[in-house]
XYZ file of C-alpha atoms in Angstrom:
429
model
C 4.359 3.081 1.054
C 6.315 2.350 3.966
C 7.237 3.988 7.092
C 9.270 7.281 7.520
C 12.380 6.321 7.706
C 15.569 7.165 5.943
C 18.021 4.247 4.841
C 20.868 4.889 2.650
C 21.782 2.863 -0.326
C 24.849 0.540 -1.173
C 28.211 1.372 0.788
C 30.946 2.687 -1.455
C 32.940 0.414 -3.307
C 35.247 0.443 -6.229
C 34.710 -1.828 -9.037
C 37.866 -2.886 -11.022
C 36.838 -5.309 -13.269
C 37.109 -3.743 -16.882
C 38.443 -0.151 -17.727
C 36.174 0.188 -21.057
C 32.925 0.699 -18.896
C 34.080 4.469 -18.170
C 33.756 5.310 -21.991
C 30.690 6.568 -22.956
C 29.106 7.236 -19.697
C 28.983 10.736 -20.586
C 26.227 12.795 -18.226
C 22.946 12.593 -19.497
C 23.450 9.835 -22.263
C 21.599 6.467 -21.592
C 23.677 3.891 -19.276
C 25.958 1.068 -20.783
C 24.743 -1.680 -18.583
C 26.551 -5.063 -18.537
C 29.905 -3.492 -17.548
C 31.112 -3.252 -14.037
C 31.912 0.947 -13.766
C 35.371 1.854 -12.257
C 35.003 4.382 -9.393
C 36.062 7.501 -10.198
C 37.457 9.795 -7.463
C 34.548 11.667 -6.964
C 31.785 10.069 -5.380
C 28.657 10.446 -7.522
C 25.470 10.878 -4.629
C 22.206 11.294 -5.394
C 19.498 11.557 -2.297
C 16.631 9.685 -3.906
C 13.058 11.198 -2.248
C 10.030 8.370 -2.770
C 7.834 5.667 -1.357
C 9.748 2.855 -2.096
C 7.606 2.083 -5.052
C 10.745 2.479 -7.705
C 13.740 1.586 -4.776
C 15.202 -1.324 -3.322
C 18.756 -2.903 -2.985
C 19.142 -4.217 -5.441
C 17.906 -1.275 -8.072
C 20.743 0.638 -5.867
C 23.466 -1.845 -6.085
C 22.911 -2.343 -9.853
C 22.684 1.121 -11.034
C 26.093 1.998 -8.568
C 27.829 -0.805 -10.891
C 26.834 -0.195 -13.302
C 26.961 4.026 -13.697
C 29.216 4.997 -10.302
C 26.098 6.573 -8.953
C 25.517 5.745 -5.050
C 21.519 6.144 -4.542
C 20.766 7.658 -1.098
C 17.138 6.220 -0.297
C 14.864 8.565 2.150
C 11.724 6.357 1.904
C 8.660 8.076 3.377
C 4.991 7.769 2.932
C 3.011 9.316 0.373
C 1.469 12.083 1.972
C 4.928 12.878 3.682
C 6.795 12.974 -0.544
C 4.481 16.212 -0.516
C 4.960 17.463 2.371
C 9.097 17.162 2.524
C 9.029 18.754 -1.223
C 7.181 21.718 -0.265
C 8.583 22.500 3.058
C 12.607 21.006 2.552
C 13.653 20.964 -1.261
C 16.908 20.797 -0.357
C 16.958 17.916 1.884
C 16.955 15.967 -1.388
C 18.525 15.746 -5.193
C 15.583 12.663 -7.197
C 11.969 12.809 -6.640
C 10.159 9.870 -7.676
C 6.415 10.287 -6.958
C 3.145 9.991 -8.742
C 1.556 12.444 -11.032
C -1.445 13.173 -8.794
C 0.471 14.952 -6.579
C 2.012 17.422 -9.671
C -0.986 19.857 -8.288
C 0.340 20.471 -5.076
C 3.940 20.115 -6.099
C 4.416 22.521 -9.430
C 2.632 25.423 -7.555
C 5.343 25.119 -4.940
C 7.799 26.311 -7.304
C 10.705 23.746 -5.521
C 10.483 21.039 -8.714
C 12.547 21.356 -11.862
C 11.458 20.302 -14.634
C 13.155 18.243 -16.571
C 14.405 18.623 -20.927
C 12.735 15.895 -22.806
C 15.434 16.007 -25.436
C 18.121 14.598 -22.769
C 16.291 11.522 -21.972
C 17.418 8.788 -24.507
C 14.205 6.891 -24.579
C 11.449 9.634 -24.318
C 10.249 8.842 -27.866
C 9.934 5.273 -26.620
C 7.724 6.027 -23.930
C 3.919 3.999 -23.663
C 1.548 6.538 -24.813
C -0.132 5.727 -21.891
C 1.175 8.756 -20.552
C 1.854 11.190 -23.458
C -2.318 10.153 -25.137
C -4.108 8.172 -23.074
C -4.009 5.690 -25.220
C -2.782 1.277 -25.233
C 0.350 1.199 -27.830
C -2.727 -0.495 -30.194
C -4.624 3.278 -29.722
C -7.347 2.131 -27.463
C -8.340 4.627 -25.508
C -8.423 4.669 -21.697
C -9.952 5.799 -18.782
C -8.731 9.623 -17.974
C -11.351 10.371 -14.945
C -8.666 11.476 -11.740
C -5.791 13.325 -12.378
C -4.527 11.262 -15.282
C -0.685 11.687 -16.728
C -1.038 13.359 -20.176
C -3.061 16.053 -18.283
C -0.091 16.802 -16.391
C 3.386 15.616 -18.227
C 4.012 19.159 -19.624
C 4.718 23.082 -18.205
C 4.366 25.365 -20.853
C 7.462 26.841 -20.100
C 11.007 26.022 -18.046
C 9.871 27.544 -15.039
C 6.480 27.882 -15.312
C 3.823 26.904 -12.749
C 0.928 26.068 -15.844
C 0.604 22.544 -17.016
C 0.909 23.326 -20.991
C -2.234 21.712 -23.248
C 0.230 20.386 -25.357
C 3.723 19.085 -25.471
C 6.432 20.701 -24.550
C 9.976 19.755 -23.966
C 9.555 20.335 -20.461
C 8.431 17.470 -18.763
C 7.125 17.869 -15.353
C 8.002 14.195 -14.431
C 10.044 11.439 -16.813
C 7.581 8.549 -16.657
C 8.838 5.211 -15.237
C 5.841 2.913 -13.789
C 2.316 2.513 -13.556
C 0.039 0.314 -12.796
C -3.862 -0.899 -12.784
C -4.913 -1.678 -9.190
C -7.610 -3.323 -7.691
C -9.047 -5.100 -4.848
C -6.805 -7.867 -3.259
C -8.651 -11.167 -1.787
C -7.553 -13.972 0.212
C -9.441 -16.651 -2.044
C -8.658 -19.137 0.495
C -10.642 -17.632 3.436
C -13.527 -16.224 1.201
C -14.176 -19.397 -1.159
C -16.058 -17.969 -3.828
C -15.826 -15.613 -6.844
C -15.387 -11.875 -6.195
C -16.084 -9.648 -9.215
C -17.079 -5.858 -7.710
C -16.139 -3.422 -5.848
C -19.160 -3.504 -4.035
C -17.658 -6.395 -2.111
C -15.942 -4.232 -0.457
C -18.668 -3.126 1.932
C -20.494 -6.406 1.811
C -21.690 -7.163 6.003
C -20.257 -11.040 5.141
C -16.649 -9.561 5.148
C -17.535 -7.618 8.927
C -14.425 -6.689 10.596
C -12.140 -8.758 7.818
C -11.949 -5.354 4.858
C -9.807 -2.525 4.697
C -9.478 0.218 2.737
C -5.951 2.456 2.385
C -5.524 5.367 4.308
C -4.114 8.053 1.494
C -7.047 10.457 1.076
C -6.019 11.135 -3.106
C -6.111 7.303 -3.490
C -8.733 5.973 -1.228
C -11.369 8.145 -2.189
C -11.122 7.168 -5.549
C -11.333 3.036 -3.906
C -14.069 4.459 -2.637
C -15.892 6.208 -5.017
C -15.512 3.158 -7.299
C -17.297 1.344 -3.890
C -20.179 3.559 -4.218
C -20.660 3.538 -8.030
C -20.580 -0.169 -7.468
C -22.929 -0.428 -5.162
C -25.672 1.638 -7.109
C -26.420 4.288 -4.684
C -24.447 7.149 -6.808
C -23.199 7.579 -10.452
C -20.241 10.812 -10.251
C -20.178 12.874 -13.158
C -16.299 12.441 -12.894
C -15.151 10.345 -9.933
C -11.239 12.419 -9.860
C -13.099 15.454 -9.256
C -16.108 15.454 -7.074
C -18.079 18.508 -5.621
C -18.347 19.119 -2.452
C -21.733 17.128 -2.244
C -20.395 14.482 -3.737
C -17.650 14.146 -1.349
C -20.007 14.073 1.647
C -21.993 11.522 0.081
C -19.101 9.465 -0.360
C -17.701 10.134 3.089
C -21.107 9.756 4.634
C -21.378 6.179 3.165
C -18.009 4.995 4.214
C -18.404 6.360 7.727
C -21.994 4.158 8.483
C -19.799 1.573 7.067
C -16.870 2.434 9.329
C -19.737 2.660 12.815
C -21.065 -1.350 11.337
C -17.595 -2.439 12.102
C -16.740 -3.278 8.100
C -13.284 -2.328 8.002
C -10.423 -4.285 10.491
C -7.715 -1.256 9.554
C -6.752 1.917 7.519
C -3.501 1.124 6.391
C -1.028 3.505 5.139
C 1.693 1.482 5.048
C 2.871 -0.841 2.486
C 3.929 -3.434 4.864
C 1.028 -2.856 7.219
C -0.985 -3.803 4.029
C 0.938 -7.463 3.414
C 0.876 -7.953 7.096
C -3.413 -7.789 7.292
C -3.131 -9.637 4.656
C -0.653 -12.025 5.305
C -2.415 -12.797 8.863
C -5.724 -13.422 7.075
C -6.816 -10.054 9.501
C -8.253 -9.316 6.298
C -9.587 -11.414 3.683
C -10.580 -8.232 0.916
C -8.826 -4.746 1.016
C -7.743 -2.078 -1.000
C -3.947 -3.335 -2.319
C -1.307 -2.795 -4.130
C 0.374 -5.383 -7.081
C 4.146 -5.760 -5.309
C 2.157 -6.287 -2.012
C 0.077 -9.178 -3.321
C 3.337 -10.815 -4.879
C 4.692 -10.169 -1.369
C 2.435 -12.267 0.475
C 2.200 -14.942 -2.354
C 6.225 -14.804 -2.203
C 5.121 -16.342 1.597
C 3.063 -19.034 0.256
C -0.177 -17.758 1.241
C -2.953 -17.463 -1.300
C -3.561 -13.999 -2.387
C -5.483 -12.469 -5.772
C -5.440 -9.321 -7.422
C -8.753 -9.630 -7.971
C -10.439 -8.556 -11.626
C -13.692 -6.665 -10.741
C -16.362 -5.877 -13.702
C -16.609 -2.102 -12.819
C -12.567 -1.500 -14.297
C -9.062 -0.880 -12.285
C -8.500 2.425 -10.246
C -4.665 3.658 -12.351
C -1.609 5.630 -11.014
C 1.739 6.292 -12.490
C 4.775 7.508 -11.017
C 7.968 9.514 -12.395
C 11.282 11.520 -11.569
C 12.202 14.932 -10.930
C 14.438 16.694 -9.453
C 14.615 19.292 -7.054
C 14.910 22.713 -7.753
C 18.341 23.131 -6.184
C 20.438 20.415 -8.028
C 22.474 22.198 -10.815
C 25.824 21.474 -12.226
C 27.573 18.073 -11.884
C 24.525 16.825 -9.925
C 22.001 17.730 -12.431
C 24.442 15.589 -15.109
C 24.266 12.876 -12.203
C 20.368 13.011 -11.987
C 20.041 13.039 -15.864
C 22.380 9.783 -16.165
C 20.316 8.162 -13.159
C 16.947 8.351 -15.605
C 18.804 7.494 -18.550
C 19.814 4.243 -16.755
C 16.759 3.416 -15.510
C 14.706 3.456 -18.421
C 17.704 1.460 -19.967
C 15.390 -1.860 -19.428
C 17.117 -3.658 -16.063
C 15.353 -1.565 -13.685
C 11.925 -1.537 -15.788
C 12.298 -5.692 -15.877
C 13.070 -5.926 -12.436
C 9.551 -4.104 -11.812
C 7.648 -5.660 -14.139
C 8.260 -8.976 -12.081
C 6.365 -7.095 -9.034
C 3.574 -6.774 -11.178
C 4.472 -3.015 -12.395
C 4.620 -2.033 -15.790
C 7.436 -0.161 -17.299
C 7.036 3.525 -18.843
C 9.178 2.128 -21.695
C 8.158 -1.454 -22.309
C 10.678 -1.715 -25.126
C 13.536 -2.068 -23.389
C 12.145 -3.766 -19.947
C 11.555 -6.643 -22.545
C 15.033 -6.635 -23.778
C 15.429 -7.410 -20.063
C 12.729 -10.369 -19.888
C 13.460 -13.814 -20.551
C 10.274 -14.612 -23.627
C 8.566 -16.624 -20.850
C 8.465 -13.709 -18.310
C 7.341 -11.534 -21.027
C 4.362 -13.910 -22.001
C 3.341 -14.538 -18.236
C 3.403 -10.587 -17.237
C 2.476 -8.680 -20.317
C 0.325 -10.742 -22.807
C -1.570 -12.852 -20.591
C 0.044 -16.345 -21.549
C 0.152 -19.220 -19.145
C 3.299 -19.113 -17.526
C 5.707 -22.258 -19.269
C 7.970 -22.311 -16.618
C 7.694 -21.178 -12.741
C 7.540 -17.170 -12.234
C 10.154 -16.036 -9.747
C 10.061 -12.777 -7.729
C 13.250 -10.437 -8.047
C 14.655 -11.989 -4.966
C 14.005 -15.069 -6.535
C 11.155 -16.934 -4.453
C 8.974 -18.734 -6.486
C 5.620 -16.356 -7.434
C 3.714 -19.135 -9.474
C 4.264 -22.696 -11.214
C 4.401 -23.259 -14.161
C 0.645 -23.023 -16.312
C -0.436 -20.042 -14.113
C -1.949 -17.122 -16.012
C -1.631 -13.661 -14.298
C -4.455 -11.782 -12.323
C -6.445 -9.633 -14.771
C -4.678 -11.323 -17.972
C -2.778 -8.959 -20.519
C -1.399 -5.807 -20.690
C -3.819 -4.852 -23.091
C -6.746 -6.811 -20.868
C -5.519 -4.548 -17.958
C -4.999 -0.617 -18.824
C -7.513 -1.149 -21.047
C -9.822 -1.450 -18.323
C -8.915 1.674 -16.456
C -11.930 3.631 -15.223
C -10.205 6.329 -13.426
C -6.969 7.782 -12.091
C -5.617 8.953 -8.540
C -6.357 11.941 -7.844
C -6.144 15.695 -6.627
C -9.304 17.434 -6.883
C -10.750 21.344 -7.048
C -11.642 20.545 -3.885
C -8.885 18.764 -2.566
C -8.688 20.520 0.746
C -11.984 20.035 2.189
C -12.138 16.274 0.598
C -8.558 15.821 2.975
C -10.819 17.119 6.077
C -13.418 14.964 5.226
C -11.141 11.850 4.681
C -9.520 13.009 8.160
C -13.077 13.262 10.133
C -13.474 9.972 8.602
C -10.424 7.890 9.787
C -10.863 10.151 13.291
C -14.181 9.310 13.480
């Protein structure tokens, strides 16, 4: 999500103010948050491995007060999570990364997978990832490489995704989300509602689509399907012929001049769309609360055809053992504790264990982000800039409004190799 750099989190510091928030901080068992932790002599590290989705300062700064543990970002793109896994497990301790990529990263052999029964809140989790189902038991979407398909291995260091649970969890949820198409309703002055927008010749030069080949065919395929010119039998796992269909489509689009970019970036994405560069674009939910955070008019636009889904969770490489494996365990358990999950939700993410991120949430937040309510007082941003006034209703409503409208997942298909070529030719072309 942003680009490949490496930035390390909070500088050491010793907090003194209470002795009682040592007790009960024992490894694995769920953070006591509230209390300021006193520094014990060893420094607790842990090299954190993502996109950025799940970090930030502030995450870092609160979970070092509040547990000891000093969070080490090394923030690279998507493509490069895989990539680093596979060829340098030990150039890092956490992996947080989406379940798409579990195909490419359990065969590797260089994840560990994690005990079930030493996360506090596992029980808690939305069975959006353990059934494929809304908390009420809707139902959703499971085209794409969806969650439950790949939460379990059958055994501790097996390679097999097990058909049924297991205590050993491939990765320990923590967000997900429902995206869509982002708009600048300013600059396009009038309603939006399909994906087939996306390669409508009024938005020339002015759409983009993201550059992640497991993500944007799946934007893409929901273009197509849109558009009426081809109905997949499952859009997360296309044949070969279906791929160059899909590629074949995009690329006369590409040759029109339709798309202004290919971004691959997180803040290349606010930046088109910040600029007005683009006006309609494959997005992502923090990145349209970025640029509304500017004051600049920016939808996560509903569409009729459903949302594209992804989820992300941690792991941990296969080399951490011993006191760092205690450290990792305690890191999860204090992140699904509820500050971190609230501090995401008000990006627009939802939290694996919505329990506890609303233990977090003033009732007004809650209302505004998760049940579709018109907002009764101004919505801030973490950093607190102001998001929306008070009366605003979210993009897409509810919760429930939301995931229940997933029509497919990210994905890594059968075919996954020659669909990256494709994608490749594509963005080369």
């Amino acid at each position: 999500m942003t680009e490949d750099t490496t930035k390390s989190g909070l500088s050491r510091r010793t907090l003194l103010k209470g002795a009682a928030a040592g007790a009960g901080l024992a490894a694995g068992s769920g953070a006591i948050t509230g209390f300021p932790y006193v520094m014990s002599q060893e420094a607790k590290v842990l090299r954190y491995l993502g996109t950025a989705v799940n970090a930030g300062d502030e995450i870092s700064k609160k979970c070092l007060a509040d547990t000891g543990i000093k969070i080490e970002y090394i923030t690279v793109t998507t493509d490069d999570v895989t990539k680093r896994v596979v060829t340098q497990p030990n150039s890092f301790d956490v992996l947080d990364t989406e379940y798409f990529s579990l195909k490419k990263l359990v065969p590797s052999g260089n994840i560990l997978a994690l005990d079930a029964k030493k996360i506090k809140e596992f029980n808690n989790i939305t069975p959006v990832f353990t059934k494929g189902q809304l908390p009420s038991g809707k139902k959703i979407g499971d085209q794409g490489t969806a969650p439950w398909k790949v939460l379990y291995l059958e055994g501790k260091d097996s390679k097999t995704f097990a058909k049924s649970p297991t205590e050993f969890v491939t990765l320990i949820p923590t967000v997900y989300n429902a995206d869509t198409l982002g708009i600048r309703p300013d600059l396009i002055k009038r309603p939006i509602s399909s994906w087939a927008e996306l390669l409508n010749p009024e938005f020339k030069g002015k759409a983009s689509i993201l550059n992640i080949p497991s993500i944007g065919i799946m934007d893409a395929a929901m273009v197509v399907e849109a558009t009426g010119q081809y109905k997949y039998a499952d859009k997360g796992n296309m044949t070969k012929a279906e791929i160059d269909l899909t590629m074949k489509i995009l690329t006369e689009a590409k040759k029109s001049g339709q798309f202004r970019a290919f971004w691959k970036d997180f803040n290349e994405s606010v930046n088109l769309m910040a600029s007005g560069e683009t006006v309609i674009q494959s997005m992502w939910s923090p990145a349209v609360t970025k640029v509304r955070s500017m004051g600049i008019p920016c939808v996560f636009q509903p569409l009729k055809e459903g949302y594209r889904s992804w989820a992300s969770g941690f792991c941990v490489s296969k080399g951490v053992s011993g006191k760092k494996l205690e450290w990792a365990y305690e890191f999860v358990n204090w992140f699904l504790s509820g500050w971190a999950g609230a501090y995401l939700n008000r990006q627009g993410y939802y939290s694996a264990v919505l329990s506890t991120a609303k233990a977090n949430m003033e009732p007004y937040e809650w209302a505004y982000w998760m049940e579709g309510k018109a907002a009764e007082k101004d919505i801030k941003a973490p950093d607190g800039s102001l998001l929306e006034k008070a009366g605003a209703i979210r993009d897409g409503g509810s919760y429930d409004d939301r995931m229940g409208s997933v029509a497919c997942w990210n994905a890594v298909m059968d075919e996954n190799d020659y669909m990256v070529r494709k994608w490749n030719e594509f963005i080369a072309a």
